[in-house]
Tab-separated table of C-alpha atoms in Angstrom:
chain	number	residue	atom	x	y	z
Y	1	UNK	CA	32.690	10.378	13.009
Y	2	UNK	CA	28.914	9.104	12.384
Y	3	UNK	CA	26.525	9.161	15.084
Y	4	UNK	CA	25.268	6.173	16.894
Y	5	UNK	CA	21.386	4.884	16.408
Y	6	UNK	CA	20.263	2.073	17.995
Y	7	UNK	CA	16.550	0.344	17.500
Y	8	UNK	CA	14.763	-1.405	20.586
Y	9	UNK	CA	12.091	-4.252	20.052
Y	10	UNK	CA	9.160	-4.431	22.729
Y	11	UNK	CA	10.907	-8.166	23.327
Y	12	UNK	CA	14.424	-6.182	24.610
Y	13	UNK	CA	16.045	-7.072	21.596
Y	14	UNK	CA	18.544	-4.131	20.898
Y	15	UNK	CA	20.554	-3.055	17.503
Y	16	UNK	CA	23.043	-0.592	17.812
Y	17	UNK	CA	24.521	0.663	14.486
Y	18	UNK	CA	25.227	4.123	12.329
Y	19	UNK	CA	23.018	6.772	12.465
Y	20	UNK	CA	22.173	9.002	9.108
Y	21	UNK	CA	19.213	10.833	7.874
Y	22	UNK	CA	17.101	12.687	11.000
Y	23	UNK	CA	18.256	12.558	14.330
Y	24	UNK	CA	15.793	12.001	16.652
Y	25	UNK	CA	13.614	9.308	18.034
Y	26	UNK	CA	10.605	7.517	16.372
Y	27	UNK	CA	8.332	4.769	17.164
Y	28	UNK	CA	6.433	1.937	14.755
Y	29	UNK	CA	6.203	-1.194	13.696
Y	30	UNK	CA	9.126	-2.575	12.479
Y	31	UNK	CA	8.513	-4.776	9.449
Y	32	UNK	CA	10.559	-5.880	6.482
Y	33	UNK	CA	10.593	-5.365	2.786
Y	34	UNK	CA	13.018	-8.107	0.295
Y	35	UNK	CA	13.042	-6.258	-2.340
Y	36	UNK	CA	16.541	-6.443	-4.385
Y	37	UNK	CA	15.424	-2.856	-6.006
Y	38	UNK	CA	13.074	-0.361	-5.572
Y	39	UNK	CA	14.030	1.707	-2.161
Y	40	UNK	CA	12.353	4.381	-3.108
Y	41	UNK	CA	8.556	3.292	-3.814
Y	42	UNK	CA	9.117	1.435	-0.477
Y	43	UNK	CA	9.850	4.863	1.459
Y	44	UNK	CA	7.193	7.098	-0.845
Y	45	UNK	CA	4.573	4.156	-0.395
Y	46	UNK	CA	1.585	5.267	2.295
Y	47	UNK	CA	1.091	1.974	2.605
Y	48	UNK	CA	3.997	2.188	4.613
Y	49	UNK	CA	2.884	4.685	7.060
Y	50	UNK	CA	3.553	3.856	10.864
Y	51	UNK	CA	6.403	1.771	10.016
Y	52	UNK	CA	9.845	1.237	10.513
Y	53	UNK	CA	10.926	-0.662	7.336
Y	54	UNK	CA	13.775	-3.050	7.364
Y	55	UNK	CA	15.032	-3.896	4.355
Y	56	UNK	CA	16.576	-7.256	3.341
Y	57	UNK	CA	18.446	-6.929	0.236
Y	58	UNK	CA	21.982	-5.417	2.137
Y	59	UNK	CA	22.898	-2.346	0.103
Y	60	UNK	CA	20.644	0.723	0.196
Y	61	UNK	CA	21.032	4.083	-1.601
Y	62	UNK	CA	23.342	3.253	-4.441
Y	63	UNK	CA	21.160	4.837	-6.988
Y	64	UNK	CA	19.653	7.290	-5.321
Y	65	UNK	CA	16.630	9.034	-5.378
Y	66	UNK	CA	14.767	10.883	-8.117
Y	67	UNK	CA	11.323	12.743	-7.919
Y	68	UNK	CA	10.081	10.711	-11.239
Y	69	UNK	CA	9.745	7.537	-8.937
Y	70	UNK	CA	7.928	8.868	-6.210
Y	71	UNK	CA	4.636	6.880	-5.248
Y	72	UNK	CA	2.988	9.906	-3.372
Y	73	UNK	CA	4.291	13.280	-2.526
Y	74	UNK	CA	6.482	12.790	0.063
Y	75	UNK	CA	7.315	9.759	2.641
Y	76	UNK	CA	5.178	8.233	5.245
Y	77	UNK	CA	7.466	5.450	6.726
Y	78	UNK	CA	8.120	6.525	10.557
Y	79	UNK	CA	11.881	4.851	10.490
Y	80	UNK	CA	13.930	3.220	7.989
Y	81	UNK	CA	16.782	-0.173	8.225
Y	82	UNK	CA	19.471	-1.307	6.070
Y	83	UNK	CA	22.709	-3.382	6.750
Y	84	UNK	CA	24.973	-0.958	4.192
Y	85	UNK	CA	23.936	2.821	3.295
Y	86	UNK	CA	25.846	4.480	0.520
Y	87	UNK	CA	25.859	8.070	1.288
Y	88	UNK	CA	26.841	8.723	-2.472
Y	89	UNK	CA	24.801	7.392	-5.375
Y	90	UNK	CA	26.093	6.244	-9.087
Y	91	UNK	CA	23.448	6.983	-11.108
Y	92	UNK	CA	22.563	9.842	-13.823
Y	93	UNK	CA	18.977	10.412	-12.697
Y	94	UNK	CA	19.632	10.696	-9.085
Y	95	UNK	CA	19.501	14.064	-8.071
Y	96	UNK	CA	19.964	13.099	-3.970
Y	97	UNK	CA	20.921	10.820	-1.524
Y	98	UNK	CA	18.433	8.770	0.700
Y	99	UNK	CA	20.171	10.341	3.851
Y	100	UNK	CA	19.440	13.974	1.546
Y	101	UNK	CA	15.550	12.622	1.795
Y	102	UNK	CA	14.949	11.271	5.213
Y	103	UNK	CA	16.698	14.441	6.476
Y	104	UNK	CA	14.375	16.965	4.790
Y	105	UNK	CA	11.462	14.774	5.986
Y	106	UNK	CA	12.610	13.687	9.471
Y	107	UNK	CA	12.916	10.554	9.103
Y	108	UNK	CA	15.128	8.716	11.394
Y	109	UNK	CA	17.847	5.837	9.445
Y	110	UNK	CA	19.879	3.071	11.187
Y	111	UNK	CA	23.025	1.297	9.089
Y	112	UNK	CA	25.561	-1.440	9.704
Y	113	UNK	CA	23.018	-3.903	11.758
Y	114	UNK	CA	22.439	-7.581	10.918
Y	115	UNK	CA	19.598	-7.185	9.201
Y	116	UNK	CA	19.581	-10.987	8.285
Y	117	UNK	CA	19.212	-11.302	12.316
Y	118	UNK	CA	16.636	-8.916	12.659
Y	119	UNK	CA	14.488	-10.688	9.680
Y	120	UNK	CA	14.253	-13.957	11.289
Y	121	UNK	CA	13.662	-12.272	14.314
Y	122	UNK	CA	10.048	-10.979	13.284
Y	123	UNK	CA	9.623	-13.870	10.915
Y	124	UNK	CA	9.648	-16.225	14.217
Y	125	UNK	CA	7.685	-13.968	16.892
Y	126	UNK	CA	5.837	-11.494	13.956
Y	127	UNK	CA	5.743	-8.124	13.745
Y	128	UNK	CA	6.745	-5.988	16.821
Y	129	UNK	CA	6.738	-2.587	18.211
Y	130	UNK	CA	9.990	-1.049	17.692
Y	131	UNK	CA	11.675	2.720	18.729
Y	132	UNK	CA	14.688	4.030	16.724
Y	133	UNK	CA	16.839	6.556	18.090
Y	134	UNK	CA	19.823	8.780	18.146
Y	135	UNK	CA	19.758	9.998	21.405
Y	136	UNK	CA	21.188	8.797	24.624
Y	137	UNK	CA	17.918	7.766	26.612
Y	138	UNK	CA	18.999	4.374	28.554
Y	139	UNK	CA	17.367	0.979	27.709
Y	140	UNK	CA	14.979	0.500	30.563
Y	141	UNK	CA	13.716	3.632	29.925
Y	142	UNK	CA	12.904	3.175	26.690
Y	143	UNK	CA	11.190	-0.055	27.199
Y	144	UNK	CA	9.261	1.471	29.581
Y	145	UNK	CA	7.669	3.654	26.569
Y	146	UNK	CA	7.230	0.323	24.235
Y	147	UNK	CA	4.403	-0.146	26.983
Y	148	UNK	CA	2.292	2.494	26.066
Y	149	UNK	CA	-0.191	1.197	24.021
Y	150	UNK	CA	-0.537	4.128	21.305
Y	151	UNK	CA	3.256	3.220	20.409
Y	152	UNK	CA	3.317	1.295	16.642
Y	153	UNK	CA	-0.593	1.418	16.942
Y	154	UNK	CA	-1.980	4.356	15.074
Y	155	UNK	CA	-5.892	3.382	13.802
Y	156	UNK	CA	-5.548	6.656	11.861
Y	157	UNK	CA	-3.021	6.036	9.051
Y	158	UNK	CA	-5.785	6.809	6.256
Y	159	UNK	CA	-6.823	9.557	6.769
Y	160	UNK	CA	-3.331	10.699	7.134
Y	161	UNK	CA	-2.294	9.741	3.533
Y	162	UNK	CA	-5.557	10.478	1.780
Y	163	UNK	CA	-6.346	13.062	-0.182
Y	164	UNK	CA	-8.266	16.275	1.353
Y	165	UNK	CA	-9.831	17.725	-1.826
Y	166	UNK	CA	-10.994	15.932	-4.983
Y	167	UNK	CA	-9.147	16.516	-7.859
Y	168	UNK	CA	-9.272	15.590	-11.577
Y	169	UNK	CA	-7.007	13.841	-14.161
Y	170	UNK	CA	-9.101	14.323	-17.202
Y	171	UNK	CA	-8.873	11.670	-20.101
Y	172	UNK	CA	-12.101	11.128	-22.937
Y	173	UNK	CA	-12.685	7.693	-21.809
Y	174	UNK	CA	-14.402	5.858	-19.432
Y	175	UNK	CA	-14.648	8.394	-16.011
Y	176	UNK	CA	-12.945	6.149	-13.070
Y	177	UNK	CA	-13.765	7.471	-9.347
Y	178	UNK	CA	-10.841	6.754	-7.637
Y	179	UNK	CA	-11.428	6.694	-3.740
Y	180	UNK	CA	-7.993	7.583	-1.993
Y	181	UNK	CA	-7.132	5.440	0.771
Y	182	UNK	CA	-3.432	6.236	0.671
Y	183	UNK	CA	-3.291	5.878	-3.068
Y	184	UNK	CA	0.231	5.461	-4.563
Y	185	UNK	CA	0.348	7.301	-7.777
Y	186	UNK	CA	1.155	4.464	-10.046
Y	187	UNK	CA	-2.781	3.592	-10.122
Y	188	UNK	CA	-3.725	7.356	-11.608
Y	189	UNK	CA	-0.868	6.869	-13.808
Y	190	UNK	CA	-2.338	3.406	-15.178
Y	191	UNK	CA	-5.479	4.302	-15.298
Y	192	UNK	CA	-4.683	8.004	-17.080
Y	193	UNK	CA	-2.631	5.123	-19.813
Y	194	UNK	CA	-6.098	4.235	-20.791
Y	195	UNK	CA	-7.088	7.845	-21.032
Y	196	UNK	CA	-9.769	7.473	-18.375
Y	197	UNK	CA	-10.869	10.749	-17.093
Y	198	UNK	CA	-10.092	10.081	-13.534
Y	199	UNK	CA	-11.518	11.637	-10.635
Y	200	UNK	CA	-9.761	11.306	-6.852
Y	201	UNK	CA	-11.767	11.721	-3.969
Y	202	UNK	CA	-10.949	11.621	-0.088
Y	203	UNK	CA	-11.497	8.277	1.838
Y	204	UNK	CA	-14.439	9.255	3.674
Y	205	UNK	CA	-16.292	9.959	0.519
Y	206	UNK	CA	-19.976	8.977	0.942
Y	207	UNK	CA	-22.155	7.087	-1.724
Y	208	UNK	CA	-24.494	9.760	-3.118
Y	209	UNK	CA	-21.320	12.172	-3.654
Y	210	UNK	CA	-20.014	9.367	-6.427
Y	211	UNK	CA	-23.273	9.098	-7.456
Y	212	UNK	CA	-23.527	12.895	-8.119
Y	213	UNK	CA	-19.707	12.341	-10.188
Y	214	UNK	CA	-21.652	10.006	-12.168
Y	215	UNK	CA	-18.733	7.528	-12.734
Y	216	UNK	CA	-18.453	4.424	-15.030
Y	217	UNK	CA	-16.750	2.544	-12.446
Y	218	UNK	CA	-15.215	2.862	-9.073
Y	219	UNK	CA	-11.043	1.785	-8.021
Y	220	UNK	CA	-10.685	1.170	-4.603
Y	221	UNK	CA	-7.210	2.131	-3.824
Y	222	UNK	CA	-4.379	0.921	-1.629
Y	223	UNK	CA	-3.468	2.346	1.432
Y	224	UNK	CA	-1.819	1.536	4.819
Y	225	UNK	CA	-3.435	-0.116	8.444
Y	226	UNK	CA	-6.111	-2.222	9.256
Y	227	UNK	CA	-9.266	-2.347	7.421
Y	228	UNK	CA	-11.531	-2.351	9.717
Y	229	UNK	CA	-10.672	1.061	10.502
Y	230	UNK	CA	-12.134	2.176	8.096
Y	231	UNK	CA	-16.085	1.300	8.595
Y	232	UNK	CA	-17.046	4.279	6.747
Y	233	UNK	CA	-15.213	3.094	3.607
Y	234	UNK	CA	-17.306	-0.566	3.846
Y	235	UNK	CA	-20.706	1.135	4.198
Y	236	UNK	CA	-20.238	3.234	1.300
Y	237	UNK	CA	-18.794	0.111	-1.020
Y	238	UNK	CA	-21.634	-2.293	0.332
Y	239	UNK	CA	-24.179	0.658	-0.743
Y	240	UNK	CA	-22.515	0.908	-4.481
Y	241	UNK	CA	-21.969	-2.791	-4.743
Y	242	UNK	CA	-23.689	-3.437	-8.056
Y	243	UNK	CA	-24.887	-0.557	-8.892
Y	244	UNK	CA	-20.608	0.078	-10.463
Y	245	UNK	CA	-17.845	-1.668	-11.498
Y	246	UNK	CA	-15.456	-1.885	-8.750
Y	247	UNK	CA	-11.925	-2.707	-8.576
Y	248	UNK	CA	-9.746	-3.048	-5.177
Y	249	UNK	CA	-6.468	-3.355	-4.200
Y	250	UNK	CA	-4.530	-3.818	-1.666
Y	251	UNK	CA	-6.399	-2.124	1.480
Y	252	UNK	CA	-9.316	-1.577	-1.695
Y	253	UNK	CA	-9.356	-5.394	-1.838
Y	254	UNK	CA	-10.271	-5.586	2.230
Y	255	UNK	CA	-12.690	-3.565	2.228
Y	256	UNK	CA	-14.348	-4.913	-0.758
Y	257	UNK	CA	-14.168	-8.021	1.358
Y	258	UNK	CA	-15.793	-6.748	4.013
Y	259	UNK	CA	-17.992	-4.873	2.427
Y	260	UNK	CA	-19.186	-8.216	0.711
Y	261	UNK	CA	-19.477	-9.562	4.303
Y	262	UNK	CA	-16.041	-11.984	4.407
Y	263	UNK	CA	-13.900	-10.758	7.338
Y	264	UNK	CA	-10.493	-9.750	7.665
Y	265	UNK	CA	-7.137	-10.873	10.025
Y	266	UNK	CA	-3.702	-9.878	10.539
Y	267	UNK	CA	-0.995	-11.993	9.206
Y	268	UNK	CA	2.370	-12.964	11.464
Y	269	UNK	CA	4.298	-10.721	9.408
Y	270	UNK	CA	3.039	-9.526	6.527
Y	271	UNK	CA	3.845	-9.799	2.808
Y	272	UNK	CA	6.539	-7.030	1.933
Y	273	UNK	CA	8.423	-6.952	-1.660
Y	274	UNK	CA	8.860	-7.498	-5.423
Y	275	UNK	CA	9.198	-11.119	-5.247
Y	276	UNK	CA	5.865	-13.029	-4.170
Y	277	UNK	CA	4.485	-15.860	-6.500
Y	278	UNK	CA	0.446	-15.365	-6.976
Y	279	UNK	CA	-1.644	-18.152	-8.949
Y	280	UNK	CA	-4.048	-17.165	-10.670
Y	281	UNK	CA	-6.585	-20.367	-10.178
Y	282	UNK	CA	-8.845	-19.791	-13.574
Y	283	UNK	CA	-5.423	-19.881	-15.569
Y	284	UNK	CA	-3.192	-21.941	-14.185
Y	285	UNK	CA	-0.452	-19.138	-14.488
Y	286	UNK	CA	1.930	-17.788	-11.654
Y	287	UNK	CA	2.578	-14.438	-11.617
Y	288	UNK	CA	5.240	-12.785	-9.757
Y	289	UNK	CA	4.008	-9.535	-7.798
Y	290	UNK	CA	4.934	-6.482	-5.679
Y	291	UNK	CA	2.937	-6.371	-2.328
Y	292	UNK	CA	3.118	-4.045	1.158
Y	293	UNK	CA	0.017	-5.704	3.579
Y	294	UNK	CA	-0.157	-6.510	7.053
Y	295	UNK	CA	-4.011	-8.236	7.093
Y	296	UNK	CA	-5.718	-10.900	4.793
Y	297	UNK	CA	-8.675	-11.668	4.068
Y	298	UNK	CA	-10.019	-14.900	6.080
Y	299	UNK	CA	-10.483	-18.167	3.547
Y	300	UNK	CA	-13.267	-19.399	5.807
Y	301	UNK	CA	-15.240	-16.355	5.855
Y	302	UNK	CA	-15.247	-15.726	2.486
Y	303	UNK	CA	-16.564	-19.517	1.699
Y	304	UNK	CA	-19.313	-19.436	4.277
Y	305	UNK	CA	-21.109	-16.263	4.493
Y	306	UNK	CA	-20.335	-14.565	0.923
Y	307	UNK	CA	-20.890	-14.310	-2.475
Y	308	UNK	CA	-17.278	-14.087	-3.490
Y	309	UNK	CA	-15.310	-16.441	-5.659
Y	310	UNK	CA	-11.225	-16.770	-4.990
Y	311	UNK	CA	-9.374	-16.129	-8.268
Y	312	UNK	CA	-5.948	-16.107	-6.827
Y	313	UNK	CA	-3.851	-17.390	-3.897
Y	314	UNK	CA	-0.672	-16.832	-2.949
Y	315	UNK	CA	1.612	-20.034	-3.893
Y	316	UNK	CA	4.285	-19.127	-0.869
Y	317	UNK	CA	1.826	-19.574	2.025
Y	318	UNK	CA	-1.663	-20.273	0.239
Y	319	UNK	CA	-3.743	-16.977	1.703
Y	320	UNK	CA	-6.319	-15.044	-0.988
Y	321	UNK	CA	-4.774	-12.949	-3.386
Y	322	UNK	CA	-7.792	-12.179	-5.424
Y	323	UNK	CA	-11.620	-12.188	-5.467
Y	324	UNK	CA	-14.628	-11.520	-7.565
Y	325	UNK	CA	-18.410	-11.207	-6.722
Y	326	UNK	CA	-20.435	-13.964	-8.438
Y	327	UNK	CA	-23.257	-11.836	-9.407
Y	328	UNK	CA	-22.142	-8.413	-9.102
Y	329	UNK	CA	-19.116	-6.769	-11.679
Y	330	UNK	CA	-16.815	-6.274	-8.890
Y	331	UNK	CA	-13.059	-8.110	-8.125
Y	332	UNK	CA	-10.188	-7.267	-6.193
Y	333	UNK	CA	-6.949	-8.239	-6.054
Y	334	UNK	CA	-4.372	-8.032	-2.557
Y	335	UNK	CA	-1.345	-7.227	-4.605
Y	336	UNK	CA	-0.116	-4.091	-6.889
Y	337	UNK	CA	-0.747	-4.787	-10.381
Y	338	UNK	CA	0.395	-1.187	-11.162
Y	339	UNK	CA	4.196	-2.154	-9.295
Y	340	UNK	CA	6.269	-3.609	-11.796
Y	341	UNK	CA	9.287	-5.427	-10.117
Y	342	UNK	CA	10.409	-6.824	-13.393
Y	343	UNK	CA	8.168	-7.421	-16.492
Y	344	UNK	CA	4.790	-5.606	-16.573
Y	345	UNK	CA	3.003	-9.210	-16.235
Y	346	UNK	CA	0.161	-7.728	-14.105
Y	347	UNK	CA	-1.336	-4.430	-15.475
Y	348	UNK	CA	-3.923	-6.675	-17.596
Y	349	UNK	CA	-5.895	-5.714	-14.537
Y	350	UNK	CA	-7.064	-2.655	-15.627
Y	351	UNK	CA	-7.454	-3.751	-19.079
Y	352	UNK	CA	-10.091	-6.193	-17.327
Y	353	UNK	CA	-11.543	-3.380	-15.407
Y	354	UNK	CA	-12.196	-1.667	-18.875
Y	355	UNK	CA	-13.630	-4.207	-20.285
Y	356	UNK	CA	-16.175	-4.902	-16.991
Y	357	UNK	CA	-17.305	-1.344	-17.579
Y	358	UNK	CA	-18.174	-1.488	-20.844
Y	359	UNK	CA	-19.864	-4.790	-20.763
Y	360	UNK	CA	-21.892	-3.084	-17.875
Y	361	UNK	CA	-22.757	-0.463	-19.772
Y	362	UNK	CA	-24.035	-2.150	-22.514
Y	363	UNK	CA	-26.363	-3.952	-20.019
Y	364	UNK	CA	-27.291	-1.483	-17.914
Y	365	UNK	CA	-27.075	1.929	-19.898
Y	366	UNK	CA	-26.541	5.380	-17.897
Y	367	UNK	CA	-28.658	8.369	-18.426
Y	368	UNK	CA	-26.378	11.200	-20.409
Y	369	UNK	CA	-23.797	12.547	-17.905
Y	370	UNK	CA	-24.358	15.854	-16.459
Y	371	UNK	CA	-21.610	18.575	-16.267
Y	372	UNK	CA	-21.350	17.560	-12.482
Y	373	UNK	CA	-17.384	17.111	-11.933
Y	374	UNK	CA	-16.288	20.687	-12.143
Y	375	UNK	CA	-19.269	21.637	-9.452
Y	376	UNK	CA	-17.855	18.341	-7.285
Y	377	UNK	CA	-14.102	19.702	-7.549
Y	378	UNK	CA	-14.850	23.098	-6.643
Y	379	UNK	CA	-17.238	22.387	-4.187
Y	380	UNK	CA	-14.712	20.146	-1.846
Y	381	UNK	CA	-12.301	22.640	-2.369
């Protein structure tokens, strides 16, 4: 017979449904992702880390898993959601379960719960603490835990996911520094597509150690939390601003934002899946995109104390999607243009990074590069 699992929100609400993957007990915040495919990005995405991920779409696990669609190296989400689990996959790549994969992490799973219910439920009060379980520790007690503060509110989710050691992907194009902030891998993999010679370095990175990798241009990366948790990342992108290309996303996008002095705020409940409209304003054109953020950057910051421009909105609720700095070559974007929930409308991104680099290097030519990058990679090692 399956185990029990129940989830408690810090309002009392309580779901009781079938446990598989870990047993145990884990806290988060308990969000929600409506995507109709893509189960396992969601659970490989950092971006996820210190959550408990509901998702919407009601059948989970039908195709399995498969190393070749990992976004990082292993999981970060804290607890994982879904109405139906299907403990055996139909597919000929999948070479386990998702109950095979959140057991061999730890990750705690809940099944058979109105999901639909649980949706509106943070869609009308917002995100909320949660605890999922499998053990037998009565209600009261447990909502006696959802009051201690640290529960769901970790301020150190990057430098859980980032990188420790810079490392290279070499390519004979343009060299891309890209600063790890809970990077999934589908931005190396882009970026290595346009045989850049990519070098990944740890968030807390400072300015003079890109400067000594003597880069063409910087990515910002995604990652998981709140921005402003990250002040060290903002000093050293305010300090570089101009001086390289820069591209952001996601969490990268923030903190180009703030870094540009615009400030950031949380959203109600965050945009989560493969399935949210963005305008871009210069074009006209609607793009459909994949996203995983909790904050936004603030409209009315960004107007009166900055020097950014909006290129994109979002057309479901209207908040900033893109930017650009109007003298420096720097933009940013809030969604994954390397995520491809359908066509592959929004990799022209990096194409456009590309060709920002070498219109900056035509204008402002480097001196030759020095054999620096296998002196940086050994050296952090």
């Amino acid at each position: 017979m399956q185990a029990q699992a129940r989830l408690l929100l810090e309002d009392g609400t309580l779901f009781t449904g079938k446990a598989f993957g870990a047993e145990g007990e884990t806290t988060g915040e308990v969000v929600f992702n409506t995507g109709i495919t893509g189960y396992q990005e969601v659970l490989s995405d950092p971006s996820y880390c210190g959550q408990i991920v509901t998702m919407t779409y009601p059948l989970i696990g039908n195709y399995g898993i498969t190393r070749d669609d990992f976004e990082s190296i292993r999981p970060y989400v804290h607890g994982f959601v879904v109405r139906r689990h299907e403990p055996t996959p139909s597919n000929w790549r999948a070479e386990y379960s998702v109950d095979n994969l959140l057991k061999e992490y730890g990750i705690v799973g809940i099944s058979e719960i109105d999901t639909r219910m649980l949706t509106r439920r943070i869609r009308h009060h917002g995100t909320m603490k949660g605890i999922l379980t499998t053990g037998s520790k009565p209600v009261e007690e447990l909502l006696e835990m959802m009051g201690d503060t640290t529960i769901a509110e970790l301020r150190n989710q990057v430098p859980m996911t980032s990188t420790e050691h810079v490392y290279n992907s070499p390519g004979t194009a343009e060299r891309i520094v890209l600063v790890d902030y809970g990077a999934k891998t589908g931005i190396l993999r882009e970026l290595s597509k346009r045989n850049c010679d990519v070098v990944v370095v740890p968030h807390d990175v400072t300015a003079d150690e890109i400067r000594r990798l003597n880069p063409d241009g910087i990515q910002l990366s995604n990652g998981p939390g709140d921005p402003k948790d990250v002040p060290h990342a903002v000093k050293m992108i305010s300090e570089l601003l101009g001086e390289y290309p820069i591209f952001g996303i996601c969490l990268g996008h923030q903190l180009f934002a703030l870094a540009a002095g615009a400030d950031t705020e949380k959203l109600k409940f965050g945009h989560r899946g493969g399935n949210h409209p963005v305008k871009e304003l210069e074009s006209g054109r609607c793009f459909i995109t994949s996203q995983n953020h909790g904050f936004t950057v603030n409209e009315e910051s960004v107007k009166s104390t900055t020097d950014l421009e909006v290129t994109h909105i979002n057309n479901n609720d209207k908040t900033i999607e893109g930017l650009k700095h109007k003298s420096f070559p720097a933009f940013s974007v809030q969604y994954h243009p390397e995520a491809a929930p359908g066509p592959y409308d929004n990799s022209y991104l990096f194409d456009r990074f590309i060709e920002m680099i070498r219109e900056h290097k035509i204008t402002n030519p480097q001196k030759p590069r020095q054999a620096v990058l296998a002196a940086a990679v050994k050296g952090a090692q």
